Short mmCIF file of C-alpha atoms and ligand atoms in Angstrom, two decimals:
data_model
loop_
_atom_site.label_atom_id
_atom_site.label_comp_id
_atom_site.label_asym_id
_atom_site.label_seq_id
_atom_site.Cartn_x
_atom_site.Cartn_y
_atom_site.Cartn_z
CA MET Y 1 104.37 52.88 127.17
CA PRO Y 2 104.64 54.90 130.73
CA LEU Y 3 102.28 58.32 130.02
CA ASN Y 4 104.81 60.36 131.77
CA ASP Y 5 106.80 59.40 128.13
CA LEU Y 6 104.58 59.81 125.98
CA PHE Y 7 104.04 63.66 127.50
CA GLN Y 8 108.10 63.87 127.22
CA LEU Y 9 107.79 62.36 123.52
CA CYS Y 10 104.79 64.39 122.48
CA ARG Y 11 106.67 67.85 123.89
CA GLU Y 12 110.19 67.00 121.86
CA ARG Y 13 108.03 66.27 118.33
CA VAL Y 14 105.95 69.58 118.48
CA THR Y 15 106.75 72.61 119.98
CA ALA Y 16 104.01 75.58 121.48
CA GLU Y 17 104.62 77.11 118.16
CA GLU Y 18 103.57 74.46 116.03
CA ALA Y 19 100.79 73.55 117.58
CA ALA Y 20 99.47 77.44 117.78
CA ARG Y 21 100.19 78.20 114.36
CA TYR Y 22 98.85 74.89 113.47
CA TYR Y 23 95.54 76.15 115.18
CA GLY Y 24 96.13 79.48 113.08
CA TYR Y 25 97.63 81.47 115.31
CA VAL Y 26 100.73 82.38 113.39
CA PRO Y 27 102.72 84.99 115.16
CA ASP Y 28 103.39 89.17 114.17
CA ARG Y 29 106.70 89.94 113.40
CA ARG Y 30 107.40 90.64 117.84
CA GLY Y 31 106.96 86.74 117.87
CA LYS Y 32 103.58 86.85 119.43
CA VAL Y 33 99.58 85.78 119.03
CA LEU Y 34 96.53 86.62 120.31
CA CYS Y 35 96.27 84.84 123.26
CA PRO Y 36 92.76 82.93 123.17
CA PHE Y 37 93.19 82.62 127.13
CA HIS Y 38 91.92 85.77 127.66
CA PRO Y 39 90.16 88.82 125.89
CA ASP Y 40 93.83 89.69 124.25
CA ARG Y 41 93.17 93.15 122.01
CA HIS Y 42 97.39 92.85 121.29
CA PRO Y 43 99.56 89.92 120.67
CA SER Y 44 100.71 89.04 124.36
CA LEU Y 45 101.41 85.15 124.04
CA SER Y 46 105.02 84.62 123.10
CA PHE Y 47 107.09 81.07 122.29
CA HIS Y 48 110.53 80.15 123.55
CA ARG Y 49 112.52 76.72 123.89
CA GLY Y 50 109.35 74.58 122.71
CA ASN Y 51 106.56 76.72 125.25
CA PHE Y 52 104.11 79.18 125.00
CA ARG Y 53 103.82 82.22 127.42
CA CYS Y 54 101.14 84.65 128.28
CA TRP Y 55 102.82 88.02 129.79
CA SER Y 56 99.61 89.72 129.60
CA CYS Y 57 96.79 86.60 131.57
CA GLY Y 58 100.42 84.15 132.94
CA ALA Y 59 98.94 81.40 130.15
CA ALA Y 60 102.06 79.12 130.13
CA GLY Y 61 103.67 75.55 129.26
CA SER Y 62 103.87 73.06 126.28
CA ALA Y 63 101.78 72.27 123.19
CA ILE Y 64 99.86 69.68 125.03
CA ASP Y 65 99.14 72.39 127.77
CA PHE Y 66 98.45 74.96 124.75
CA SER Y 67 96.06 72.44 122.69
CA ALA Y 68 93.97 71.15 126.32
CA ARG Y 69 93.58 74.43 127.27
CA LEU Y 70 92.54 75.40 123.91
CA PHE Y 71 89.98 72.36 123.24
CA GLY Y 72 89.14 71.92 126.80
CA LEU Y 73 90.91 68.72 126.80
CA ALA Y 74 92.88 66.63 129.29
CA PRO Y 75 96.35 66.49 128.71
CA LEU Y 76 96.56 62.89 127.39
CA ASP Y 77 93.43 63.48 125.25
CA ALA Y 78 94.99 67.00 123.69
CA VAL Y 79 97.78 64.25 123.53
CA ARG Y 80 96.25 62.57 120.86
CA LYS Y 81 94.41 65.35 119.17
CA LEU Y 82 98.13 66.84 118.36
CA ASN Y 83 98.95 63.26 117.32
CA GLU Y 84 96.51 63.18 114.67
CA ASP Y 85 96.17 66.73 113.78
CA LEU Y 86 100.21 66.67 113.14
CA GLY Y 87 100.74 63.52 112.37
CA LEU Y 88 103.85 62.68 115.04
CA ASP Y 89 103.25 59.45 115.08
CA LEU Y 90 103.41 59.38 118.87
CA PRO Y 91 102.56 55.61 120.16
CA VAL Y 92 99.15 56.34 121.64
CA ASP Y 93 96.55 53.88 122.49
CA ARG Y 94 98.70 51.22 120.84
CA ALA Y 95 101.69 49.22 122.38
CA ALA Y 96 105.42 50.70 121.01
CA GLY Y 97 106.99 48.13 119.20
CA PRO Y 98 110.16 47.77 119.20
CA GLU Y 99 111.47 49.92 117.35
CA GLU Y 100 109.65 53.04 118.54
CA ARG Y 101 110.89 51.94 121.71
CA GLU Y 102 114.84 51.85 120.62
CA ARG Y 103 114.22 55.27 118.53
CA ALA Y 104 112.47 56.59 122.01
CA ARG Y 105 116.13 54.96 124.04
CA ARG Y 106 118.14 57.08 121.44
CA GLU Y 107 116.31 60.22 121.93
CA ALA Y 108 116.71 60.10 125.69
CA GLU Y 109 119.86 59.58 125.65
CA LEU Y 110 120.45 62.66 123.08
CA ARG Y 111 118.63 64.54 125.29
CA GLU Y 112 120.63 63.76 128.39
CA THR Y 113 123.76 64.36 126.21
CA ARG Y 114 121.97 67.65 125.26
CA LYS Y 115 121.39 68.48 129.06
CA ILE Y 116 125.49 67.61 130.14
CA PHE Y 117 126.81 69.94 127.21
CA GLU Y 118 124.04 72.86 127.73
CA GLU Y 119 125.27 72.37 132.30
CA TRP Y 120 128.89 72.68 130.65
CA ARG Y 121 128.20 75.67 128.42
CA GLN Y 122 126.34 78.04 131.31
CA THR Y 123 129.13 77.04 133.90
CA MET Y 124 132.24 78.03 131.67
CA LEU Y 125 130.86 81.00 130.51
CA THR Y 126 130.15 81.87 134.02
CA ARG Y 127 134.15 80.92 134.18
CA LEU Y 128 135.14 82.43 131.16
CA CYS Y 129 134.18 86.49 132.25
CA ALA Y 130 135.43 85.44 135.77
CA ALA Y 131 138.84 85.37 133.71
CA ILE Y 132 137.98 87.96 131.49
CA ARG Y 133 137.07 90.07 134.32
CA THR Y 134 140.43 89.61 135.81
CA GLY Y 135 142.16 90.61 132.82
CA ASN Y 136 139.40 94.20 132.65
CA VAL Y 137 140.73 94.70 136.00
CA ALA Y 138 144.38 94.81 135.75
CA LEU Y 139 144.22 96.58 132.74
CA ARG Y 140 142.99 99.86 134.83
CA ARG Y 141 146.27 99.86 137.01
CA PRO Y 142 150.39 99.80 135.93
CA MET Y 143 151.37 96.82 134.14
CA GLU Y 144 153.60 96.66 137.44
CA ASP Y 145 151.61 96.06 139.89
CA TRP Y 146 150.19 93.14 138.10
CA ASP Y 147 150.69 89.31 139.70
CA PRO Y 148 151.10 86.58 137.72
CA LYS Y 149 147.45 85.46 137.37
CA GLU Y 150 146.50 89.11 135.85
CA CYS Y 151 149.81 89.03 133.19
CA LEU Y 152 147.95 86.03 131.77
CA ALA Y 153 144.31 86.74 132.04
CA VAL Y 154 145.60 89.87 129.66
CA ARG Y 155 148.20 87.86 127.44
CA GLU Y 156 144.91 85.55 126.98
CA GLN Y 157 142.19 88.10 126.87
CA ALA Y 158 141.72 87.66 123.18
CA ARG Y 159 141.44 84.16 123.60
CA LEU Y 160 139.66 84.17 126.85
CA GLU Y 161 136.75 86.73 124.95
CA TRP Y 162 137.11 84.36 121.75
CA TYR Y 163 135.98 81.73 123.98
CA ALA Y 164 133.37 83.60 125.73
CA ALA Y 165 131.57 84.90 122.72
CA THR Y 166 131.45 81.65 121.12
CA LEU Y 167 129.98 79.70 123.47
CA GLU Y 168 127.35 82.74 124.60
CA ALA Y 169 126.58 83.26 120.32
CA GLY Y 170 128.63 80.95 118.27
CA ASP Y 171 127.09 77.91 115.82
CA ARG Y 172 127.19 74.56 117.55
CA GLU Y 173 129.92 73.34 115.50
CA GLU Y 174 132.14 76.15 117.13
CA GLN Y 175 130.94 75.48 120.42
CA MET Y 176 131.58 71.46 120.15
CA GLU Y 177 135.30 72.13 119.10
CA ILE Y 178 136.00 74.19 122.17
CA PHE Y 179 133.86 71.27 124.19
CA ARG Y 180 136.28 68.91 122.40
CA ARG Y 181 139.49 70.96 124.15
CA ARG Y 182 137.20 71.47 127.59
CA LYS Y 183 140.36 70.98 129.41
CA GLU Y 184 142.38 72.93 128.04
CA VAL Y 185 140.04 75.82 128.18
CA GLY Y 186 139.28 74.75 131.97
CA ARG Y 187 142.79 74.79 133.09
CA LEU Y 188 143.58 78.01 131.90
CA CYS Y 189 140.51 79.62 134.03
CA THR Y 190 141.36 78.01 136.60
CA ARG Y 191 145.47 79.63 136.19
CA ILE Y 192 143.92 83.07 136.17
CA SER Y 193 140.58 82.83 138.73
CA GLY Y 194 141.16 79.63 140.61
CA ASP Y 195 137.54 79.00 140.30
CA THR Y 196 137.72 74.62 140.63
CA GLY Y 197 139.06 73.84 144.56
CA ASP Y 198 142.34 73.33 142.31
CA PRO Y 199 145.21 73.14 144.95
CA ALA Y 200 147.29 75.18 142.45
CA GLY Y 201 144.29 77.93 142.17
CA THR Y 202 143.81 78.74 146.06
CA ASP Y 203 145.88 81.66 146.51
CA GLY Y 204 143.94 84.80 146.87
CA ARG Y 205 141.40 83.64 145.54
CA ASN Y 206 138.89 85.56 146.98
CA GLY Y 207 141.45 87.91 149.01
CA PRO Y 208 143.23 91.49 147.52
CA ARG Y 209 144.65 91.33 143.90
CA ARG Y 210 148.32 93.11 144.71
CA ARG Y 211 150.22 90.66 146.41
CA SER Y 212 152.88 93.45 148.09
CA GLY Y 213 153.33 97.19 147.74
CA ALA Y 214 151.30 100.05 149.60
CA ALA Y 215 150.55 98.42 153.15
ZN1 LIG E 1 96.36 85.80 128.05
#
């Protein structure tokens, strides 16, 4: 297995926090530990998305970086140590068998799917916020002044807000439900904000919202 793949697999199987806990660095109520990489009197090292960061000395990285620095090891030796200490079952110092290669392939596929989903989620959130803003701006003016897009934004506001809240902090199953209906949700945003280069949505995209009236 190429080294880069081995490192990737290692980072997937153990987070920096799990490694730190194993070596005796148990997070306090605020999720922080005393940093082993500088003389730390108040816990200043925290964990996020599998990585660690010290807000005082700037040390940061993965479980491999944590272990390498803690024990003064080269990255590959840090992987070996994590593998042994935490029983990660990594194909280190031996060739990967067919099952292991298949497992690595599936893990890579899953990683790719998660990445695509996450990119979609971020883009969709931005578009939903723009559509919600359109409704909020319209609501500050008399209803007679609203253009059709603003009428739509106001009418669909509750739905748009539910989508946004769910994508922001809902559970995965609800988010997947929106993902399955992504075309419909995307079309609604396009009809309100015209923000996908859709020819139907180019009208007045950056221009004034009012189509007529006070000149
Ligand atoms: Zn530090």
